[in-house]
PDB file of C-alpha atoms and ligand atoms in Angstrom:
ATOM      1  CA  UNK I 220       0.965 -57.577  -8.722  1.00 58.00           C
ATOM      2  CA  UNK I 221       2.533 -54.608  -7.316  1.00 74.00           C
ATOM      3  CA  UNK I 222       1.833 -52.811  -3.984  1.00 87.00           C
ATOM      4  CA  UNK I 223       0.244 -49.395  -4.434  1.00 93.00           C
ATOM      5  CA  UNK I 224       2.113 -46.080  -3.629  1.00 95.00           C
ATOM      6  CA  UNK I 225       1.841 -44.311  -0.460  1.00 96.00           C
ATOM      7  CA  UNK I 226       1.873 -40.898   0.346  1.00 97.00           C
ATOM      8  CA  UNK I 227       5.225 -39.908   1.992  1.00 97.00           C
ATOM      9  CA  UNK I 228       4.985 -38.609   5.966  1.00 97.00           C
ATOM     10  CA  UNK I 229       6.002 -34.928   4.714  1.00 97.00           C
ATOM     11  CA  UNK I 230       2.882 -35.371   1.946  1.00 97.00           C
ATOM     12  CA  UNK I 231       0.755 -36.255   4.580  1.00 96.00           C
ATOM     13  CA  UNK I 232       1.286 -33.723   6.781  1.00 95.00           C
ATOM     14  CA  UNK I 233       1.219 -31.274   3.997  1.00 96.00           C
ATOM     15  CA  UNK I 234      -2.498 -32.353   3.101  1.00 96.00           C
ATOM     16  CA  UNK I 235      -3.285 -32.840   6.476  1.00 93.00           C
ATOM     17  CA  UNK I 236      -2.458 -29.047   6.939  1.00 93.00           C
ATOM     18  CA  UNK I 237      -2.628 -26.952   3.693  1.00 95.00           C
ATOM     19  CA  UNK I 238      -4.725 -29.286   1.605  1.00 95.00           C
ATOM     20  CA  UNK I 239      -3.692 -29.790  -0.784  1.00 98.00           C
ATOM     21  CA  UNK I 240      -0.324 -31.414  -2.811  1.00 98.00           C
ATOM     22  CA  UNK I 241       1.359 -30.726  -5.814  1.00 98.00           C
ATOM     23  CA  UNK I 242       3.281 -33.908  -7.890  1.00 98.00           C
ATOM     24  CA  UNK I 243       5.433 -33.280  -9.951  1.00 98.00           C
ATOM     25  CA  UNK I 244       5.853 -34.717 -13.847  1.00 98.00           C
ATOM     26  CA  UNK I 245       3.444 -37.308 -13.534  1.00 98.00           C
ATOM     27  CA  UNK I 246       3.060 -36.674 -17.422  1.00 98.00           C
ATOM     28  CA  UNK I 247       5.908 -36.944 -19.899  1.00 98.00           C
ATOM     29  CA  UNK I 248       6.272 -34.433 -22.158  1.00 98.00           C
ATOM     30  CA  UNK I 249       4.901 -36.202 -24.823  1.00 98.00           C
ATOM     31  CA  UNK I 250       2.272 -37.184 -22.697  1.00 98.00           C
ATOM     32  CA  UNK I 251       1.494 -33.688 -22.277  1.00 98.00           C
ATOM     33  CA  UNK I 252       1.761 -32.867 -26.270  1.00 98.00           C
ATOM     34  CA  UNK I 253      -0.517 -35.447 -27.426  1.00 98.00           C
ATOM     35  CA  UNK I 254      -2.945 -34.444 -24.238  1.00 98.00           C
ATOM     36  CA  UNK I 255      -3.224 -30.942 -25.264  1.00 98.00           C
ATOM     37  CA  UNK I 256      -3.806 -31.866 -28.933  1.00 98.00           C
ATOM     38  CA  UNK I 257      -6.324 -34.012 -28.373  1.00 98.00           C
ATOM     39  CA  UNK I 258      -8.057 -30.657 -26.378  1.00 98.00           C
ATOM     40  CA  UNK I 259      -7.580 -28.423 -29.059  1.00 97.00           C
ATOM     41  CA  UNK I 260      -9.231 -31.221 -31.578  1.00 96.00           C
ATOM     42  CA  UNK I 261     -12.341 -31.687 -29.301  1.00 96.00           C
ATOM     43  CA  UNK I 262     -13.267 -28.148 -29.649  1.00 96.00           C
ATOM     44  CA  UNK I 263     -14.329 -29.013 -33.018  1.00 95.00           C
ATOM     45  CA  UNK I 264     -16.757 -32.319 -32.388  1.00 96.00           C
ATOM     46  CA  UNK I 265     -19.716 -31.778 -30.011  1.00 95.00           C
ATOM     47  CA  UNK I 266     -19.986 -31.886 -26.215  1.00 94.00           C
ATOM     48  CA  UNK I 267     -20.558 -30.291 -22.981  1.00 94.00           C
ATOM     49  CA  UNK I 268     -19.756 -26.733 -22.452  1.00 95.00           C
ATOM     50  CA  UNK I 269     -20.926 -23.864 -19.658  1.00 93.00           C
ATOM     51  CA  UNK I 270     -24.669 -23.349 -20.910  1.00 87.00           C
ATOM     52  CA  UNK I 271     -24.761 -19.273 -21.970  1.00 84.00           C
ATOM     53  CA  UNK I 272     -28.213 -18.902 -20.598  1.00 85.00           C
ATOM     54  CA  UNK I 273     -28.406 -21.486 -17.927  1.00 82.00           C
ATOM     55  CA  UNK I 274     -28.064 -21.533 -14.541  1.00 87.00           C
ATOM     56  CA  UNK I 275     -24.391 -20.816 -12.913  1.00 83.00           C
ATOM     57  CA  UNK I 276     -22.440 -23.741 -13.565  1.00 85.00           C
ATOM     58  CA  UNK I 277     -24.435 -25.452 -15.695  1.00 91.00           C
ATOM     59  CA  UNK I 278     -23.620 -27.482 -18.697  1.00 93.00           C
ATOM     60  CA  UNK I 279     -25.246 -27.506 -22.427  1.00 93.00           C
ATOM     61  CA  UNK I 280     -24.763 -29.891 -25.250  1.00 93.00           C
ATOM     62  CA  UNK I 281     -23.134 -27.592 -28.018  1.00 94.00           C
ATOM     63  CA  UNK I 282     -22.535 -28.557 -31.806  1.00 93.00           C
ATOM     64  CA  UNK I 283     -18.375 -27.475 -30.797  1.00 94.00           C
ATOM     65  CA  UNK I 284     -16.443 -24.937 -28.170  1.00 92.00           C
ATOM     66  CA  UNK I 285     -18.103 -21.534 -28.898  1.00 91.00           C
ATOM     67  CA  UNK I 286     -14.488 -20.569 -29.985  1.00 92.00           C
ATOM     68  CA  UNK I 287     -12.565 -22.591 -32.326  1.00 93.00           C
ATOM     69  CA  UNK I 288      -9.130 -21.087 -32.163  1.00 92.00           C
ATOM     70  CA  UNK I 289      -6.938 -23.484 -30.252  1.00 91.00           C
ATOM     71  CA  UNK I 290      -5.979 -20.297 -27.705  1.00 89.00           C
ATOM     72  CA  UNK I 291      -9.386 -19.669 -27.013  1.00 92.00           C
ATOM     73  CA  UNK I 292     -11.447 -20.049 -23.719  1.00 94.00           C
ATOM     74  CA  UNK I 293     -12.601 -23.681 -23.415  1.00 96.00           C
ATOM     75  CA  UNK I 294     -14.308 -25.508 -20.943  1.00 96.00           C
ATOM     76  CA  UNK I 295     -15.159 -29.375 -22.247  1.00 96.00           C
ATOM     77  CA  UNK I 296     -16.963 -31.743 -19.661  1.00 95.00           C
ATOM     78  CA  UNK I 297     -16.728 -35.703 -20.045  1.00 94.00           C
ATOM     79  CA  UNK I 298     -13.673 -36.388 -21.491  1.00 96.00           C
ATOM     80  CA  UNK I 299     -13.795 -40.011 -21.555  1.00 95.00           C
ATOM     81  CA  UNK I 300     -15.234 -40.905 -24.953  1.00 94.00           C
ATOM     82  CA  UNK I 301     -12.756 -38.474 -26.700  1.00 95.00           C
ATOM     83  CA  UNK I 302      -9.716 -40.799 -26.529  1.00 95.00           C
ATOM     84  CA  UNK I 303      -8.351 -43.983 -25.046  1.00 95.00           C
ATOM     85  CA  UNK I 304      -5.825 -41.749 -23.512  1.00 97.00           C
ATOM     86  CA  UNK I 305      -8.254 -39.970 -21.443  1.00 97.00           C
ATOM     87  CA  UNK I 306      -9.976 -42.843 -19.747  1.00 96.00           C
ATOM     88  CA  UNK I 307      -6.078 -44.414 -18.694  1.00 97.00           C
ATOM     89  CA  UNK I 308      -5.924 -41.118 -16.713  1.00 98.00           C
ATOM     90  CA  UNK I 309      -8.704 -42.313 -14.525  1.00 97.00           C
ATOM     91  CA  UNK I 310      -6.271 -44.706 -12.031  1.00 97.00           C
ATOM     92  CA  UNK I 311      -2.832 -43.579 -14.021  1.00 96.00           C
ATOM     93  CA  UNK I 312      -0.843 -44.985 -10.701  1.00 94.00           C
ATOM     94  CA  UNK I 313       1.430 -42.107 -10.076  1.00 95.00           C
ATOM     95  CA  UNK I 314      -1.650 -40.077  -9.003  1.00 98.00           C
ATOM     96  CA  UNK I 315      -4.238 -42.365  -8.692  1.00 98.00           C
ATOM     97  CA  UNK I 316      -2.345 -44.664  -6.133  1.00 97.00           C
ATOM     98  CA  UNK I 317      -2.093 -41.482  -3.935  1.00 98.00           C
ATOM     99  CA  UNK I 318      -5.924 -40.848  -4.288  1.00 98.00           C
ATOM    100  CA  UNK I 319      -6.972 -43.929  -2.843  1.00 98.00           C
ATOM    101  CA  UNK I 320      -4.497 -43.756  -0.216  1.00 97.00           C
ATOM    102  CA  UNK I 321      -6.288 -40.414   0.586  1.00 97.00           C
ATOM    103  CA  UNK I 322     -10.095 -41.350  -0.161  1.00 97.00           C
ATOM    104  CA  UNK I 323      -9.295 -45.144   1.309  1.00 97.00           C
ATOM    105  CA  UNK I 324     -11.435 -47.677  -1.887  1.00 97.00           C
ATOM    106  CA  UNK I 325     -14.545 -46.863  -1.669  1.00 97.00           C
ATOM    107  CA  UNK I 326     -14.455 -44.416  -4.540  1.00 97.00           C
ATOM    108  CA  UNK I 327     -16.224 -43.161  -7.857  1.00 95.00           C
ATOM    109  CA  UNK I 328     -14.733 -41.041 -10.428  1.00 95.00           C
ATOM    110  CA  UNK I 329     -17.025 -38.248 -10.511  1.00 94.00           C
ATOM    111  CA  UNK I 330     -16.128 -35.954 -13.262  1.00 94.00           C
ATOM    112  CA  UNK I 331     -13.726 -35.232 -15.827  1.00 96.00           C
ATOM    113  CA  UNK I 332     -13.040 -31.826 -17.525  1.00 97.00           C
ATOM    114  CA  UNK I 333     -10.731 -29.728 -19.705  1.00 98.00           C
ATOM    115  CA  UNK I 334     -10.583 -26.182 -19.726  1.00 97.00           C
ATOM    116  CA  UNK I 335      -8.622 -23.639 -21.580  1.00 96.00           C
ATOM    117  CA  UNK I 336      -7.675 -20.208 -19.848  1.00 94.00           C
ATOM    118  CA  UNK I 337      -7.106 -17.079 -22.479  1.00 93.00           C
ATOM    119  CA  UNK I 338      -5.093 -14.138 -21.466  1.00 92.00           C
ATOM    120  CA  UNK I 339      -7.997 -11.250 -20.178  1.00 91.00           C
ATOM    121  CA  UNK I 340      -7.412  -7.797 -19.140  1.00 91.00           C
ATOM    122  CA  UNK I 341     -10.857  -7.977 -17.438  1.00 91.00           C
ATOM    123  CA  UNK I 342     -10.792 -11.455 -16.125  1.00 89.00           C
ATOM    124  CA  UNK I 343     -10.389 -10.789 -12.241  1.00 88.00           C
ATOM    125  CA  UNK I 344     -10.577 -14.455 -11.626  1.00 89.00           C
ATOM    126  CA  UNK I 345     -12.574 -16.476  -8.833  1.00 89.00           C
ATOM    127  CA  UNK I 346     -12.377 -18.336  -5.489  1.00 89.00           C
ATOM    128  CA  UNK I 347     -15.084 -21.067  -4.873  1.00 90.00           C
ATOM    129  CA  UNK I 348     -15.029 -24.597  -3.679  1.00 90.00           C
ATOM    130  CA  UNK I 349     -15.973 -27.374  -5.472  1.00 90.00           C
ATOM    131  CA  UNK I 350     -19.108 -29.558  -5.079  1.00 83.00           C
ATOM    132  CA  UNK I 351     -21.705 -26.481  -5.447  1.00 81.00           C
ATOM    133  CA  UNK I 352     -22.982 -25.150  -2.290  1.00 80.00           C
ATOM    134  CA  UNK I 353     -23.860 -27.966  -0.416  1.00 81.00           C
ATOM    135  CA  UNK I 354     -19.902 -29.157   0.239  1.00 81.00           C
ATOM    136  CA  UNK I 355     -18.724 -25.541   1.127  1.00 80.00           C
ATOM    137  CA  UNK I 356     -20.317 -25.984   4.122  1.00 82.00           C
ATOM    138  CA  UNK I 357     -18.812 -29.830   5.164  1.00 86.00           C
ATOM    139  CA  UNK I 358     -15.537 -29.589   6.355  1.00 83.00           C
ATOM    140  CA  UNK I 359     -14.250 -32.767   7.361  1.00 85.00           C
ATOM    141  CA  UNK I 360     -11.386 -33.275  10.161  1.00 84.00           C
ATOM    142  CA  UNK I 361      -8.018 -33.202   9.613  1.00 80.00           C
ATOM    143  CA  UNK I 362      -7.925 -37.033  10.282  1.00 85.00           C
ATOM    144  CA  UNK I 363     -10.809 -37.813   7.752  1.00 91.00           C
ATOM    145  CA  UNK I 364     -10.715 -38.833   4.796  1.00 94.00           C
ATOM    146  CA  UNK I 365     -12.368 -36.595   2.044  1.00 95.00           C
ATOM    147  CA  UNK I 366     -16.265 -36.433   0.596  1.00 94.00           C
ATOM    148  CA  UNK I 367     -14.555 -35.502  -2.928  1.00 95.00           C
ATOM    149  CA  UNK I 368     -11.308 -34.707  -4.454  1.00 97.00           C
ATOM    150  CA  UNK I 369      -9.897 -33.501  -7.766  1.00 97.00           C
ATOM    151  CA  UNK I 370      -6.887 -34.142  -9.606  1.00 98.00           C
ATOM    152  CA  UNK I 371      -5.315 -30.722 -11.971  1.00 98.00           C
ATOM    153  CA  UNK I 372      -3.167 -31.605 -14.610  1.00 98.00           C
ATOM    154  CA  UNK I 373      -0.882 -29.077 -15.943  1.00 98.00           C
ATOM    155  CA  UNK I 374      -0.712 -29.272 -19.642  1.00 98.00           C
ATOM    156  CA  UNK I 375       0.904 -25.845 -19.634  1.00 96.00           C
ATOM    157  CA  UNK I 376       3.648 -24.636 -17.303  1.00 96.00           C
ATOM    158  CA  UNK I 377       3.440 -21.810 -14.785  1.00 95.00           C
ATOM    159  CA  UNK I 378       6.699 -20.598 -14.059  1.00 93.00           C
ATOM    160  CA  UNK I 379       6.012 -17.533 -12.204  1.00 94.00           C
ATOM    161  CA  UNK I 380       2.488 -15.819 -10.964  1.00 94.00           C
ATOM    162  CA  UNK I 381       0.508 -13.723 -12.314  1.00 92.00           C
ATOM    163  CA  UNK I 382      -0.082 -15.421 -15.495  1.00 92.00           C
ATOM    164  CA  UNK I 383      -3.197 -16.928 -14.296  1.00 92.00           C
ATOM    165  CA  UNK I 384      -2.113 -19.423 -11.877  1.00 94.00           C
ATOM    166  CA  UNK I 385      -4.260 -21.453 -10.305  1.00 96.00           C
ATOM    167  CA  UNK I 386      -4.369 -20.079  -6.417  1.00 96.00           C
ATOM    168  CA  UNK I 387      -5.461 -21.672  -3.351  1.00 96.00           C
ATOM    169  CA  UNK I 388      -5.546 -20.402   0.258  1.00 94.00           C
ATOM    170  CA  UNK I 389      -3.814 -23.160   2.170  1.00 95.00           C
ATOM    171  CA  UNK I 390      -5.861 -24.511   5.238  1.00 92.00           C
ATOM    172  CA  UNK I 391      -9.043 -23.093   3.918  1.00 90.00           C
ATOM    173  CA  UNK I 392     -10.458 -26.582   3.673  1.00 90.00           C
ATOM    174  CA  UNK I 393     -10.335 -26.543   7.623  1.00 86.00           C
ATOM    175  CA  UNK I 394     -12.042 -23.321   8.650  1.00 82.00           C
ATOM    176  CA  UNK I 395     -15.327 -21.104   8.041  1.00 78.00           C
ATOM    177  CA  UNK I 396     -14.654 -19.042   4.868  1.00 75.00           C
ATOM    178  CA  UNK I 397     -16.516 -15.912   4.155  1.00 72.00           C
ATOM    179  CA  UNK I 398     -18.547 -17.722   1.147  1.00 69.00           C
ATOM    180  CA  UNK I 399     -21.116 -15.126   1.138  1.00 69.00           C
ATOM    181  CA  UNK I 400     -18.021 -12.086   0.234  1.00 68.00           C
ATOM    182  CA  UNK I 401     -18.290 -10.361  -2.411  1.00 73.00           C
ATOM    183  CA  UNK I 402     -16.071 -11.036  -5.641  1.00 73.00           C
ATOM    184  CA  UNK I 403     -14.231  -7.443  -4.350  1.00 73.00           C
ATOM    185  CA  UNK I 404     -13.535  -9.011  -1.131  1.00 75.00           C
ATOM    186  CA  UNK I 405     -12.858 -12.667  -1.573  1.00 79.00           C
ATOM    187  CA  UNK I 406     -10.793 -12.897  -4.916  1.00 82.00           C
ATOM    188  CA  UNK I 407      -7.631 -14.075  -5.757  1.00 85.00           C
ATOM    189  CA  UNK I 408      -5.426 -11.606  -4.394  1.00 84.00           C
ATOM    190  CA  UNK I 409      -7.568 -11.477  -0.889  1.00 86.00           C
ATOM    191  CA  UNK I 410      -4.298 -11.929   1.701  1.00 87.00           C
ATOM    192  CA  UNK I 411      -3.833 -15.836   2.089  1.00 89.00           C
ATOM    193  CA  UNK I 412      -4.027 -16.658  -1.342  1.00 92.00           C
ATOM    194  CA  UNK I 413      -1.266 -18.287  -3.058  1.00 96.00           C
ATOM    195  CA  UNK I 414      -0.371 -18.747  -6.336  1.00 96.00           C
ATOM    196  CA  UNK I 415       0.755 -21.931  -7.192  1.00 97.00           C
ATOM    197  CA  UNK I 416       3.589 -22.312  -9.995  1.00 97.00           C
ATOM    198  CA  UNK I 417       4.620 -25.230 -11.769  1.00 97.00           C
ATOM    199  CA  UNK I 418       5.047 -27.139 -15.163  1.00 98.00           C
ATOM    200  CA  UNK I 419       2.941 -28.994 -17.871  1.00 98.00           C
ATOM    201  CA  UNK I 420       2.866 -32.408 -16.932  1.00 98.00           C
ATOM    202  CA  UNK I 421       2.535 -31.895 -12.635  1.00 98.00           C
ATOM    203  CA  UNK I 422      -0.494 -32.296 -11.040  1.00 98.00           C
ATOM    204  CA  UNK I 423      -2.172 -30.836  -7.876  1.00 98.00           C
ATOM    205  CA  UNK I 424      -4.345 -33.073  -5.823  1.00 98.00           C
ATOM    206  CA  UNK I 425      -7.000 -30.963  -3.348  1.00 97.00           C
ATOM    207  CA  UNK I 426     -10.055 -31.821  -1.702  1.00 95.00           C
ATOM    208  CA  UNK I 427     -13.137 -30.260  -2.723  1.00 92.00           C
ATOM    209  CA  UNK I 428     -13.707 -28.213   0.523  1.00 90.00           C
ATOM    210  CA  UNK I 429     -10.280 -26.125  -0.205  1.00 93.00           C
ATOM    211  CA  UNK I 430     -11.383 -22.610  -1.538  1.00 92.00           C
ATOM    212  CA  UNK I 431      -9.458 -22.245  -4.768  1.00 94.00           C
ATOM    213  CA  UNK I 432      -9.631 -20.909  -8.238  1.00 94.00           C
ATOM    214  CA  UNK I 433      -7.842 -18.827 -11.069  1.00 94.00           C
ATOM    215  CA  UNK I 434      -6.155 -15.624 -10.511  1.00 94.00           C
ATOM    216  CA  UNK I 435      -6.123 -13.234 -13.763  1.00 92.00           C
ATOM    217  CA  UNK I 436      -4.297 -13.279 -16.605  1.00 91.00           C
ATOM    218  CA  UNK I 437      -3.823  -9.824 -18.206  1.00 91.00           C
ATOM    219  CA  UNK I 438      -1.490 -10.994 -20.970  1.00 85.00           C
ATOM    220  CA  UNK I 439       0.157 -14.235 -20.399  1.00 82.00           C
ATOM    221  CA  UNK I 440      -0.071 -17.626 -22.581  1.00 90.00           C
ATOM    222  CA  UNK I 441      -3.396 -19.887 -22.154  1.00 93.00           C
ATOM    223  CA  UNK I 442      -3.044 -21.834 -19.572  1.00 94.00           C
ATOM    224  CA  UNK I 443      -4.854 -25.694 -20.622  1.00 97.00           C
ATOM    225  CA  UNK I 444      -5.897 -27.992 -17.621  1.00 98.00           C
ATOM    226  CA  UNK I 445      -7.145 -31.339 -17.385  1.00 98.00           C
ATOM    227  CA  UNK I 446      -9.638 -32.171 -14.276  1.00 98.00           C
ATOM    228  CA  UNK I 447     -10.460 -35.388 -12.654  1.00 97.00           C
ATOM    229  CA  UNK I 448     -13.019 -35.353  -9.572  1.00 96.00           C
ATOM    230  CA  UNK I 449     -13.499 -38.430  -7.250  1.00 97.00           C
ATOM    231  CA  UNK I 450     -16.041 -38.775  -4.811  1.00 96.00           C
ATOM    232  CA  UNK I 451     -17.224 -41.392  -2.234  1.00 96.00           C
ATOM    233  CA  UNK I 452     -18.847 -44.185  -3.724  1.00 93.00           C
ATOM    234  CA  UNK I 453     -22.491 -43.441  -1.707  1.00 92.00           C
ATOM    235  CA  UNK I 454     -21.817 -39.787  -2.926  1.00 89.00           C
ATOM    236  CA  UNK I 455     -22.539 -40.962  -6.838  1.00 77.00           C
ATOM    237  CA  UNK I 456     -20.980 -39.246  -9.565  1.00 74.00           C
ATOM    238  CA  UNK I 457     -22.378 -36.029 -11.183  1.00 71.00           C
ATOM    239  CA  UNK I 458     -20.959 -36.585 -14.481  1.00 73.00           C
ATOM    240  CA  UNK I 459     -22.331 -39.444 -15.356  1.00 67.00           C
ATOM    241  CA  UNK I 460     -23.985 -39.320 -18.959  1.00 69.00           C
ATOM    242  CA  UNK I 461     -21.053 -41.110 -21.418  1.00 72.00           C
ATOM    243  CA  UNK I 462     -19.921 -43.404 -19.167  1.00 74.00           C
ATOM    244  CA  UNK I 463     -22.352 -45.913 -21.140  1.00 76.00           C
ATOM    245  CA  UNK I 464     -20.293 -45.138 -24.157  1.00 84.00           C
ATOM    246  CA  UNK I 465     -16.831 -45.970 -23.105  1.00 91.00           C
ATOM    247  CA  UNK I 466     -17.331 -49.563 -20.833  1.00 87.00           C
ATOM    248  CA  UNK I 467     -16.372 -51.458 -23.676  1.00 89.00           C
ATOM    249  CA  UNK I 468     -13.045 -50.149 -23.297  1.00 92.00           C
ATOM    250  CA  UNK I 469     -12.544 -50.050 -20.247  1.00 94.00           C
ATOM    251  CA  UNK I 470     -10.747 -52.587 -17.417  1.00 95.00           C
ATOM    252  CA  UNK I 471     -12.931 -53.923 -14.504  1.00 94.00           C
ATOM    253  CA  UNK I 472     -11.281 -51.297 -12.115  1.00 96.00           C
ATOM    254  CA  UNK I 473     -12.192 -48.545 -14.187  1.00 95.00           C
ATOM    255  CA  UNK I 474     -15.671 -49.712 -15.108  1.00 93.00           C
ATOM    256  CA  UNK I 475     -16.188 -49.640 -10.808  1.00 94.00           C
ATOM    257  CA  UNK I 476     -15.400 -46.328 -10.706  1.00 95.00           C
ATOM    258  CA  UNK I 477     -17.152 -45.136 -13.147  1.00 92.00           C
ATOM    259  CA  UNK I 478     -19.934 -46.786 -11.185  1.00 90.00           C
ATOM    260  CA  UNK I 479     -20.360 -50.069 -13.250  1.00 90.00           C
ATOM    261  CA  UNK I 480     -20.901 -52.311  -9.574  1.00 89.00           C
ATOM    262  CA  UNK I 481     -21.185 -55.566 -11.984  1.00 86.00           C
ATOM    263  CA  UNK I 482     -25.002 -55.789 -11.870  1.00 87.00           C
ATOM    264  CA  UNK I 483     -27.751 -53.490 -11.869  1.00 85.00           C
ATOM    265  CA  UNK I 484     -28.300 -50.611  -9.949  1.00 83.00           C
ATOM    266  CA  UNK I 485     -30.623 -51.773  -6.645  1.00 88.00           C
ATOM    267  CA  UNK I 486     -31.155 -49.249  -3.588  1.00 87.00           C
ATOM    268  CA  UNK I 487     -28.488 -49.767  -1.287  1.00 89.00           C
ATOM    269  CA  UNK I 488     -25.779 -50.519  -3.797  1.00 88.00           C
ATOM    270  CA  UNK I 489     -23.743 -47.543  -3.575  1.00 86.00           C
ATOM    271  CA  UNK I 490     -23.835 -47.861  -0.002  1.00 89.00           C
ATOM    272  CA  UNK I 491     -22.484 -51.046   0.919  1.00 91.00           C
ATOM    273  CA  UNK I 492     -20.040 -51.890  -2.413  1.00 92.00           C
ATOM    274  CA  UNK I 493     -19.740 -55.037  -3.966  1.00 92.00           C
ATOM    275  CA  UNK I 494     -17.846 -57.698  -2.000  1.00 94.00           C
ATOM    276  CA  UNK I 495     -14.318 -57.167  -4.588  1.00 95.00           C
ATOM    277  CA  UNK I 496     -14.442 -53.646  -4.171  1.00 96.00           C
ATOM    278  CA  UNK I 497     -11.445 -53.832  -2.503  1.00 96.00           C
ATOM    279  CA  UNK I 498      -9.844 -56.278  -4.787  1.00 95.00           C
ATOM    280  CA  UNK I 499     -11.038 -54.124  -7.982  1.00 96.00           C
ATOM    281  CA  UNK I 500      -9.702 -51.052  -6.611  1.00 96.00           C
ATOM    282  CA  UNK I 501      -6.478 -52.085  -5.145  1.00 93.00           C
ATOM    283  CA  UNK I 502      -5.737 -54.356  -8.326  1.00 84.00           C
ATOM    284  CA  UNK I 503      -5.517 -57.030  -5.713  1.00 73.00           C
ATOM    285  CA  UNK I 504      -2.395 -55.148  -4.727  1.00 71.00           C
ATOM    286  CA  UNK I 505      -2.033 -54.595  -0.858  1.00 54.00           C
TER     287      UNK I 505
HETATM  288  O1  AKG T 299      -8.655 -23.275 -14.022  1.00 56.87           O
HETATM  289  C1  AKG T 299      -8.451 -23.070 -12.857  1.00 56.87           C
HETATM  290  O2  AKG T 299      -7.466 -22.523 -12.404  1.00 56.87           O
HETATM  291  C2  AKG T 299      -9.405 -23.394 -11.834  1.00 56.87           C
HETATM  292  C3  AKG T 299     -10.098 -24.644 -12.041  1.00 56.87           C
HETATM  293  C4  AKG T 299     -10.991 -24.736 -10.908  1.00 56.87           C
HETATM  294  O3  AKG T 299     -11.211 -23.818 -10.222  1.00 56.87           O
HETATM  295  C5  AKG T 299     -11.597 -25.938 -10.582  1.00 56.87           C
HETATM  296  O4  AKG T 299     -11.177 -26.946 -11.118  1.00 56.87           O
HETATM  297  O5  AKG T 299     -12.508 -25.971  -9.778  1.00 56.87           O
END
C-alpha cells in the first residue's frame, strides 16, 4: 500500500488562486503514441459525437466521426469501452492522486471525451465553463473543494500560442463573468485570457467554474485532447450510458467511480456513500 500524492504548497496556492494547474509528462511518449492512435482508430467504429441538428452541446449516436481523416475535427464522448488503456486513465495516480486531494473521496467520474482540433481560418474559438448553465453560476470559495473538475491531456504539444491553445482566464472561477457577452466581446483574446503552452503527454487540471476554451487556429497542426470530468458523488455523472459495458474490466475503485456503489441504486445512495468509500477510493492508502 502506498500513501497517495499530495499537492505541493506552491500547487495549492496556485489552484487556490488561478484555478487551475498544469502537470507536466504524466504520459510517456509512448503513452501518448498509442493514446492518439487509438483516437484516430475510433473515428472509424460508432459512438457519440456533437448531434448536427440537436440542441447546443448535445450528443448523437453516429455510425463513425463525420470526418474520417485522422487530422480532421473530432469530438468522441465515452471513451471507456474503446480500450483497456482508456479506463486505467480514470485514477492513473500521477493525476488522479491530486484529484482526490482536491475533490476530498467522495467522487464520480463523470465524463470522458476526445476531441480533435483542425487548423481553421474561421474558427474564432470559445470561452464557456463547464457543467452547462447551471454551474456557471456556483462559484465555490477559495477554501472549498470543487462541484466538478476535469482533467486535459495533451496528446499533442503546444509550444507557443496561437496554434489553438487551450486558454483560460486565471481567477475566473472566483468572480462574476460576463456569461451573457457576446462571442465579439468575451472570446479568447478578451484581455485576461491566457494561452496555455505545453507538450503531449502534460495535463491541466481545472475546476469546472473556470471560464476556459480554445483560441483559433488559422494554420497550425491539430491539436488531439483527451478529457476526464469528475464530479461529487451526490452530483451523479452525466455520461453514464457504457459504463455497463466495461465493469467487467474494471477494479473495485474504478467500478465506484463510475458509480457501481456495490448494490443497487436506492434513493439516498449517492448521498451518503457506501461505508468503504473511503477505503475504495484511497486504495486503503492514507
Ligand atoms: O479543446 C479545447 O481546447 C477546449 C476543451 C474544452 O473547452 C473543454 O474541455 O471544455
Amino acid at each position: 500500500m502506498t500513501n497517495m500524492m499530495k499537492l505541493t504548497e506552491q500547487q495549492r496556492v496556485h489552484w487556490a488562486t488561478d484555478g487551475y494547474l498544469h502537470l507536466k509528462n504524466v504520459l510517456t511518449p509512448e503513452e501518448v503514441e498509442a493514446f492518439s492512435q487509438e483516437v484516430d482508430s475510433m473515428r472509424q467504429v460508432p459512438g457519440w459525437e456533437p448531434s448536427p441538428e440537436g440542441p447546443r452541446g448535445h450528443y448523437t449516436w453516429m455510425d463513425h466521426t463525420p470526418d474520417l481523416d485522422t487530422t480532421g475535427n473530432m469530438d468522441r464522448r465515452e471513451l471507456l469501452p474503446y480500450h483497456s488503456s482508456f479506463i486505467d486513465l480514470v485514477d492513473r495516480p500521477n493525476v488522479f492522486d491530486l484529484i482526490v486531494d482536491i475533490m476530498g473521496p467522495y467522487l464520480l467520474l463523470s465524463m470522458t471525451q476526445a476531441i480533435v482540433r483542425t487548423p481553421s481560418e474561421t474558427f474564432g474559438g470559445y470561452i464557456h465553463t463547464d457543467g452547462g448553465e447551471a454551474l456557471r453560476r456556483i462559484r465555490v470559495t477559495e477554501t472549498s473543494r470543487p462541484l466538478a473538475m476535469k482533467a486535459m491531456y495533451l496528446l499533442t504539444d503546444m509550444n507557443e500560442t496561437g496554434i489553438g491553445n487551450f486558454t483560460v482566464f486565471p481567477g475566473s472561477h472566483m468572480r462574476p463573468f460576463p456569461e451573457d457577452a457576446s462571442p465579439a466581446t468575451l472570446n479568447p483574446k478578451t484581455p485576461g485570457a491566457v494561452q496555455l503552452c505545453g507538450s503531449a503527454g502534460d495535463c491541466i487540471i481545472f475546476p469546472h467554474s473556470l471560464w476556459h476554451g480554445p483560441s483559433p487556429n488559422p494554420n497550425g497542426e491539430a491539436r488531439k485532447t483527451l478529457l476526464y470530468n469528475y464530479c461529487q458523488l451526490f452530483v451523479r455523472a452525466y455520461d453514464f450510458e457504457t459504463v455497463a459495458s466495461v465493469k467487467d474490466r474494471c477494479t473495485p475503485r474504478q467500478r465506484r467511480l463510475m458509480g457501481d456503489l456495490g448494490h443497487p441504486f436506492r434513493p439516498g445512495s449517492y448521498t451518503y456513500a457506501p461505508e468503504d468509500q473511503v477505503e475504495v477510493i484511497m486504495n486503503g492508502a492514507g
